[in-house]
PDB file of C-alpha atoms in Angstrom:
ATOM      1  CA  ILE A   1      14.543   2.851 -21.010  1.00  0.00           C
ATOM      2  CA  PHE A   2      11.508   3.525 -18.506  1.00  0.00           C
ATOM      3  CA  GLY A   3      11.351   3.868 -14.958  1.00  0.00           C
ATOM      4  CA  ALA A   4       9.344   4.531 -12.088  1.00  0.00           C
ATOM      5  CA  VAL A   5       9.546   6.960  -9.076  1.00  0.00           C
ATOM      6  CA  GLY A   6       8.747   6.691  -5.563  1.00  0.00           C
ATOM      7  CA  VAL A   7      10.562   6.699  -2.158  1.00  0.00           C
ATOM      8  CA  HIS A   8      11.206   3.272  -0.762  1.00  0.00           C
ATOM      9  CA  PRO A   9       9.618   2.585   2.978  1.00  0.00           C
ATOM     10  CA  GLY A  10      13.271   2.586   4.134  1.00  0.00           C
ATOM     11  CA  GLU A  11      13.874   6.070   3.080  1.00  0.00           C
ATOM     12  CA  THR A  12      10.408   7.509   4.188  1.00  0.00           C
ATOM     13  CA  GLY A  13      11.774   8.900   7.361  1.00  0.00           C
ATOM     14  CA  GLU A  14      13.618  11.720   5.101  1.00  0.00           C
ATOM     15  CA  LEU A  15      10.658  12.599   2.801  1.00  0.00           C
ATOM     16  CA  ASP A  16       8.558  15.934   3.118  1.00  0.00           C
ATOM     17  CA  GLN A  17       5.759  17.366   1.152  1.00  0.00           C
ATOM     18  CA  GLU A  18       8.185  19.352  -1.181  1.00  0.00           C
ATOM     19  CA  GLY A  19       9.830  15.807  -1.908  1.00  0.00           C
ATOM     20  CA  LEU A  20       6.401  14.406  -2.661  1.00  0.00           C
ATOM     21  CA  GLN A  21       5.558  17.350  -5.051  1.00  0.00           C
ATOM     22  CA  TRP A  22       8.863  16.555  -6.805  1.00  0.00           C
ATOM     23  CA  ILE A  23       7.742  12.864  -7.366  1.00  0.00           C
ATOM     24  CA  LYS A  24       4.814  14.102  -8.748  1.00  0.00           C
ATOM     25  CA  GLU A  25       6.356  16.561 -11.293  1.00  0.00           C
ATOM     26  CA  GLN A  26       8.885  13.740 -12.156  1.00  0.00           C
ATOM     27  CA  CYS A  27       5.705  11.527 -12.857  1.00  0.00           C
ATOM     28  CA  GLY A  28       5.041  13.894 -15.897  1.00  0.00           C
ATOM     29  CA  HIS A  29       7.827  12.548 -17.675  1.00  0.00           C
ATOM     30  CA  ARG A  30       7.025  10.596 -20.805  1.00  0.00           C
ATOM     31  CA  LYS A  31       9.502   7.752 -19.681  1.00  0.00           C
ATOM     32  CA  VAL A  32       8.051   7.325 -16.135  1.00  0.00           C
ATOM     33  CA  LYS A  33       5.628   4.458 -16.101  1.00  0.00           C
ATOM     34  CA  ALA A  34       4.749   3.611 -12.406  1.00  0.00           C
ATOM     35  CA  VAL A  35       5.454   4.708  -8.761  1.00  0.00           C
ATOM     36  CA  GLY A  36       7.382   2.873  -6.791  1.00  0.00           C
ATOM     37  CA  GLU A  37       9.034   1.271  -5.345  1.00  0.00           C
ATOM     38  CA  ILE A  38       6.593   2.385  -2.109  1.00  0.00           C
ATOM     39  CA  GLY A  39       5.461   0.500   0.746  1.00  0.00           C
ATOM     40  CA  LEU A  40       5.868  -0.802   4.085  1.00  0.00           C
ATOM     41  CA  ASP A  41       9.123  -2.329   5.388  1.00  0.00           C
ATOM     42  CA  TYR A  42       9.266  -3.488   9.157  1.00  0.00           C
ATOM     43  CA  TYR A  43      12.542  -5.577   8.807  1.00  0.00           C
ATOM     44  CA  TRP A  44      14.314  -2.485  10.252  1.00  0.00           C
ATOM     45  CA  GLU A  45      13.193  -0.590  13.262  1.00  0.00           C
ATOM     46  CA  GLU A  46      13.328   2.803  11.304  1.00  0.00           C
ATOM     47  CA  PRO A  47      11.894   4.639   9.716  1.00  0.00           C
ATOM     48  CA  ALA A  48       8.969   4.112  12.414  1.00  0.00           C
ATOM     49  CA  HIS A  49       5.838   2.478  11.007  1.00  0.00           C
ATOM     50  CA  ASP A  50       3.586   5.106  11.381  1.00  0.00           C
ATOM     51  CA  ILE A  51       5.974   7.629   9.053  1.00  0.00           C
ATOM     52  CA  GLN A  52       6.011   4.514   6.602  1.00  0.00           C
ATOM     53  CA  LYS A  53       2.480   4.324   6.581  1.00  0.00           C
ATOM     54  CA  LYS A  54       2.122   7.960   5.901  1.00  0.00           C
ATOM     55  CA  TRP A  55       3.987   8.162   2.818  1.00  0.00           C
ATOM     56  CA  PHE A  56       2.714   4.788   1.600  1.00  0.00           C
ATOM     57  CA  GLU A  57      -0.980   6.129   1.706  1.00  0.00           C
ATOM     58  CA  ALA A  58       0.414   9.465   0.446  1.00  0.00           C
ATOM     59  CA  GLN A  59       2.233   8.072  -2.534  1.00  0.00           C
ATOM     60  CA  MET A  60      -0.737   5.702  -3.651  1.00  0.00           C
ATOM     61  CA  ASP A  61      -2.847   9.063  -3.485  1.00  0.00           C
ATOM     62  CA  LEU A  62      -0.378  10.357  -5.744  1.00  0.00           C
ATOM     63  CA  ALA A  63      -0.392   7.530  -7.977  1.00  0.00           C
ATOM     64  CA  ARG A  64      -4.117   7.835  -8.413  1.00  0.00           C
ATOM     65  CA  GLN A  65      -3.990  11.652  -9.063  1.00  0.00           C
ATOM     66  CA  VAL A  66      -1.214  10.941 -11.937  1.00  0.00           C
ATOM     67  CA  LYS A  67      -2.931   7.952 -13.539  1.00  0.00           C
ATOM     68  CA  LEU A  68       0.221   5.466 -13.069  1.00  0.00           C
ATOM     69  CA  PRO A  69       0.295   2.129 -11.445  1.00  0.00           C
ATOM     70  CA  ILE A  70       2.314   1.405  -8.255  1.00  0.00           C
ATOM     71  CA  ILE A  71       4.939  -0.954  -7.310  1.00  0.00           C
ATOM     72  CA  ILE A  72       4.807  -2.099  -3.949  1.00  0.00           C
ATOM     73  CA  HIS A  73       7.773  -3.574  -1.766  1.00  0.00           C
ATOM     74  CA  SER A  74       6.402  -4.979   1.533  1.00  0.00           C
ATOM     75  CA  ARG A  75       8.517  -6.789   4.018  1.00  0.00           C
ATOM     76  CA  ASP A  76       7.549  -8.189   7.231  1.00  0.00           C
ATOM     77  CA  ALA A  77       4.385  -6.203   6.899  1.00  0.00           C
ATOM     78  CA  ALA A  78       1.739  -8.282   5.030  1.00  0.00           C
ATOM     79  CA  LYS A  79      -1.409  -7.335   7.278  1.00  0.00           C
ATOM     80  CA  ASP A  80      -0.712  -3.982   7.069  1.00  0.00           C
ATOM     81  CA  THR A  81       0.076  -3.519   3.710  1.00  0.00           C
ATOM     82  CA  LEU A  82      -3.045  -5.391   2.532  1.00  0.00           C
ATOM     83  CA  ASP A  83      -5.093  -3.323   4.921  1.00  0.00           C
ATOM     84  CA  MET A  84      -3.994  -0.053   3.473  1.00  0.00           C
ATOM     85  CA  MET A  85      -4.039  -1.515  -0.066  1.00  0.00           C
ATOM     86  CA  LYS A  86      -7.699  -2.105   0.550  1.00  0.00           C
ATOM     87  CA  ALA A  87      -8.519   1.110   1.995  1.00  0.00           C
ATOM     88  CA  ALA A  88      -6.792   3.028  -0.596  1.00  0.00           C
ATOM     89  CA  LYS A  89      -8.725   0.873  -3.012  1.00  0.00           C
ATOM     90  CA  ALA A  90      -5.152   0.204  -4.850  1.00  0.00           C
ATOM     91  CA  GLY A  91      -6.916  -2.257  -7.284  1.00  0.00           C
ATOM     92  CA  ASP A  92      -8.351   0.902  -8.909  1.00  0.00           C
ATOM     93  CA  ILE A  93      -5.063   2.226  -9.381  1.00  0.00           C
ATOM     94  CA  GLY A  94      -3.153  -1.248 -10.629  1.00  0.00           C
ATOM     95  CA  GLY A  95       0.145  -2.556 -10.109  1.00  0.00           C
ATOM     96  CA  VAL A  96       2.313  -5.111  -8.833  1.00  0.00           C
ATOM     97  CA  VAL A  97       3.765  -6.540  -5.500  1.00  0.00           C
ATOM     98  CA  HIS A  98       7.447  -6.648  -6.131  1.00  0.00           C
ATOM     99  CA  CYS A  99       9.905  -9.292  -4.355  1.00  0.00           C
ATOM    100  CA  PHE A 100       6.826 -11.053  -3.032  1.00  0.00           C
ATOM    101  CA  SER A 101       7.794 -13.202  -0.147  1.00  0.00           C
ATOM    102  CA  TYR A 102       4.615 -14.078   1.920  1.00  0.00           C
ATOM    103  CA  THR A 103       2.341 -16.809   1.858  1.00  0.00           C
ATOM    104  CA  ARG A 104      -0.240 -18.595  -0.806  1.00  0.00           C
ATOM    105  CA  GLU A 105      -2.831 -17.230   1.294  1.00  0.00           C
ATOM    106  CA  MET A 106      -1.603 -13.856   0.989  1.00  0.00           C
ATOM    107  CA  ALA A 107      -0.912 -14.024  -2.479  1.00  0.00           C
ATOM    108  CA  SER A 108      -4.515 -15.226  -3.207  1.00  0.00           C
ATOM    109  CA  ARG A 109      -5.785 -12.209  -0.952  1.00  0.00           C
ATOM    110  CA  SER A 110      -3.929  -9.605  -2.781  1.00  0.00           C
ATOM    111  CA  THR A 111      -4.747 -10.742  -6.416  1.00  0.00           C
ATOM    112  CA  ALA A 112      -8.458 -12.041  -5.700  1.00  0.00           C
ATOM    113  CA  SER A 113      -9.387  -8.891  -4.626  1.00  0.00           C
ATOM    114  CA  SER A 114      -7.904  -7.116  -7.536  1.00  0.00           C
ATOM    115  CA  LEU A 115      -5.542  -5.194  -5.215  1.00  0.00           C
ATOM    116  CA  VAL A 116      -2.877  -5.963  -7.753  1.00  0.00           C
ATOM    117  CA  GLN A 117      -2.637  -7.429 -11.183  1.00  0.00           C
ATOM    118  CA  ARG A 118       0.637  -9.368 -10.642  1.00  0.00           C
ATOM    119  CA  ILE A 119       3.009 -10.352  -8.107  1.00  0.00           C
ATOM    120  CA  GLN A 120       6.846 -10.913  -8.592  1.00  0.00           C
ATOM    121  CA  LEU A 121       8.234 -13.879  -6.584  1.00  0.00           C
ATOM    122  CA  LYS A 122      11.547 -13.063  -4.850  1.00  0.00           C
ATOM    123  CA  THR A 123      13.190 -16.161  -6.338  1.00  0.00           C
ATOM    124  CA  PRO A 124      15.274 -17.185  -9.431  1.00  0.00           C
ATOM    125  CA  VAL A 125      13.488 -19.878 -11.683  1.00  0.00           C
ATOM    126  CA  VAL A 126      16.159 -22.684 -10.330  1.00  0.00           C
ATOM    127  CA  LEU A 127      14.199 -22.442  -7.145  1.00  0.00           C
ATOM    128  CA  LEU A 128      10.941 -23.208  -8.487  1.00  0.00           C
ATOM    129  CA  LYS A 129      11.591 -26.893  -7.350  1.00  0.00           C
ATOM    130  CA  PHE A 130      10.865 -25.607  -3.528  1.00  0.00           C
ATOM    131  CA  THR A 131       7.619 -26.460  -2.212  1.00  0.00           C
ATOM    132  CA  ARG A 132       6.459 -23.095  -0.967  1.00  0.00           C
ATOM    133  CA  ILE A 133       7.325 -21.556  -4.219  1.00  0.00           C
ATOM    134  CA  ARG A 134       5.614 -24.195  -6.020  1.00  0.00           C
ATOM    135  CA  SER A 135       2.513 -23.794  -3.925  1.00  0.00           C
ATOM    136  CA  ILE A 136       2.160 -19.990  -4.295  1.00  0.00           C
ATOM    137  CA  THR A 137       2.826 -20.272  -8.320  1.00  0.00           C
ATOM    138  CA  SER A 138       0.260 -23.100  -8.725  1.00  0.00           C
ATOM    139  CA  ARG A 139      -2.647 -20.798  -7.721  1.00  0.00           C
ATOM    140  CA  PHE A 140      -2.195 -18.274 -10.459  1.00  0.00           C
ATOM    141  CA  ARG A 141      -2.159 -18.001 -14.204  1.00  0.00           C
ATOM    142  CA  CYS A 142       1.008 -17.424 -15.832  1.00  0.00           C
ATOM    143  CA  HIS A 143       0.066 -13.953 -16.556  1.00  0.00           C
ATOM    144  CA  ALA A 144      -0.080 -13.082 -12.760  1.00  0.00           C
ATOM    145  CA  VAL A 145       3.167 -14.074 -11.873  1.00  0.00           C
ATOM    146  CA  ILE A 146       6.718 -12.447 -12.481  1.00  0.00           C
ATOM    147  CA  LEU A 147       9.647 -14.187 -11.794  1.00  0.00           C
ATOM    148  CA  GLY A 148      12.820 -12.169 -10.474  1.00  0.00           C
TER     149      GLY A 148
END
């Protein structure tokens, strides 16, 4: 069993430098293979967007330091997530956007700019008949899409 360590955006209101240091220490464990799930979640009003952004950036920086890929969570925050990933040069870090539920255009922008290597669609395989899901998946080679 392998794992990832990180603080979900919905829990960043309680994160501090000591917690970030603890995450960094855990990244040294041989079975930790990624930093995540990290990102932005604007579905809920708390924690505040600026708090989420602060810790998303900090955790991307941490992933770069420890040379681990990132697992990104993004809900109702597509533009800010993409902008922050670009600013942090997330493509150099590597990783996946999990539970991807944005548009085909956003998927293209995320993968074409090499910000992430994979996107995981938020859908069971039986829902692939739906037009929106098909339009997203048809744009990518099989190795760039994870169904979950």
